[in-house]
Each structure stands twice: as structure tokens, then as C-alpha cells.
Amino acid sequence: MEWFIAAIAVVALGVAAVVASGRGGSMSSEPVRDTYAAPLPEGRFDGPAVRGLRFGVALRGYAMDQVDTVLDRLASDLEARDSRIAELEAQLASGRSAATPSGAPGREQAR
């Protein structure tokens, strides 16, 4: 009986060595996603959309790839809004300077 258990142990170690060396097949190149991933809202984020976000909980907290995806989208949305605000402020400033006669004080100067 002892020889039988020893033979099974040797076979199990041999199989483990073959699998560890990569000869038992290859692993998937894509990571396994075993956490819940809620769909992100379409379009730009607004306050209610951000407040409604829920992330899947992983072994040690939130799933980092989900949080990184949301942060990347938030950053790009904020950059787009900032550039739009700068564009509109530039248009407003150019409109004010065109409407103000050259000798008359402008609204900013009167304050």
C-alpha cells in the first residue's frame, strides 16, 4: 500500500512539473474578470451619473481596472469641459472688446 501511495505522489509531482513548464497548454492572454462590472453610462459624466456608479468588489477592495477606466473617462470629460469653457470665455472676451468703443471704458474698467 505504501508503494501505491508513493507512486501516486510521484505521478502527481510529474504532472505538476509538466503543467508548470507550460507543456500542458497555454493560459489565456486576456485576464479573467470574475468581478461584477456595471455598464458605464453613455456620453459625458454628470453629477447623477457619477453618484450612481457602482464598482465590483474584488478580494482586497474595488476592482482597480474598473476604477481606472472611470477615472480615465472622468479626466477626459473634465479636460473637454475645461477647453470648452476656455473657448467660450475667449469668445466672450473678444465680443466685449469688439462691442466697446476704443475711447469708452469697458465694463471691467468701470468696476
Short mmCIF file of N, CA, C and O in Angstrom, two decimals, residues 15 23 29-31 34-35 40 47 55-56 70 74 81 84 87 98 107:
data_model
loop_
_atom_site.label_atom_id
_atom_site.label_comp_id
_atom_site.label_asym_id
_atom_site.label_seq_id
_atom_site.Cartn_x
_atom_site.Cartn_y
_atom_site.Cartn_z
N VAL A 15 3.07 15.40 -13.13
CA VAL A 15 2.03 16.16 -13.84
C VAL A 15 2.15 17.64 -13.50
O VAL A 15 2.06 18.51 -14.38
N ARG A 23 3.85 22.92 -20.82
CA ARG A 23 3.56 21.90 -21.82
C ARG A 23 2.13 21.38 -21.71
O ARG A 23 1.68 20.65 -22.58
N SER A 29 -4.50 34.89 -22.85
CA SER A 29 -3.77 36.16 -22.82
C SER A 29 -4.61 37.27 -22.18
O SER A 29 -4.08 38.25 -21.69
N GLU A 30 -5.93 37.11 -22.18
CA GLU A 30 -6.82 38.08 -21.54
C GLU A 30 -7.01 37.71 -20.08
O GLU A 30 -7.16 36.55 -19.74
N PRO A 31 -7.00 38.71 -19.20
CA PRO A 31 -7.21 38.40 -17.78
C PRO A 31 -8.63 37.94 -17.52
O PRO A 31 -9.56 38.31 -18.23
N ASP A 34 -13.57 38.20 -12.83
CA ASP A 34 -14.53 37.48 -12.00
C ASP A 34 -15.28 38.41 -11.05
O ASP A 34 -15.86 37.97 -10.08
N THR A 35 -15.25 39.70 -11.34
CA THR A 35 -15.98 40.66 -10.52
C THR A 35 -17.07 41.29 -11.38
O THR A 35 -16.95 41.38 -12.60
N LEU A 40 -21.04 51.39 -17.92
CA LEU A 40 -20.88 52.84 -17.71
C LEU A 40 -21.92 53.58 -18.53
O LEU A 40 -22.30 53.14 -19.62
N GLY A 47 -23.27 64.87 -12.66
CA GLY A 47 -23.35 64.57 -11.23
C GLY A 47 -24.14 63.32 -10.90
O GLY A 47 -23.64 62.42 -10.21
N PHE A 55 -18.94 49.99 -8.29
CA PHE A 55 -17.83 49.15 -8.73
C PHE A 55 -17.96 47.77 -8.10
O PHE A 55 -18.45 47.62 -6.98
N GLY A 56 -17.47 46.77 -8.82
CA GLY A 56 -17.43 45.43 -8.28
C GLY A 56 -16.37 45.34 -7.20
O GLY A 56 -15.32 45.98 -7.26
N VAL A 70 -13.02 54.38 -15.19
CA VAL A 70 -13.89 55.51 -14.86
C VAL A 70 -13.06 56.78 -14.66
O VAL A 70 -13.45 57.85 -15.14
N LEU A 74 -13.52 60.23 -16.67
CA LEU A 74 -13.76 61.49 -15.96
C LEU A 74 -12.72 62.54 -16.32
O LEU A 74 -13.05 63.71 -16.53
N ARG A 81 -14.47 69.74 -21.00
CA ARG A 81 -15.24 70.85 -20.45
C ARG A 81 -14.37 72.07 -20.19
O ARG A 81 -14.78 73.20 -20.46
N ARG A 84 -13.68 73.74 -23.46
CA ARG A 84 -14.90 74.42 -23.93
C ARG A 84 -15.14 75.71 -23.15
O ARG A 84 -15.50 76.73 -23.74
N GLU A 87 -12.71 78.25 -24.40
CA GLU A 87 -13.13 78.72 -25.72
C GLU A 87 -14.28 79.73 -25.59
O GLU A 87 -14.26 80.79 -26.23
N ALA A 98 -14.93 93.95 -28.94
CA ALA A 98 -15.43 94.45 -30.22
C ALA A 98 -16.60 95.39 -29.99
O ALA A 98 -16.80 96.35 -30.73
N ARG A 107 -16.62 97.45 -19.33
CA ARG A 107 -17.26 97.01 -18.09
C ARG A 107 -16.22 96.66 -17.03
O ARG A 107 -16.42 96.92 -15.86
#
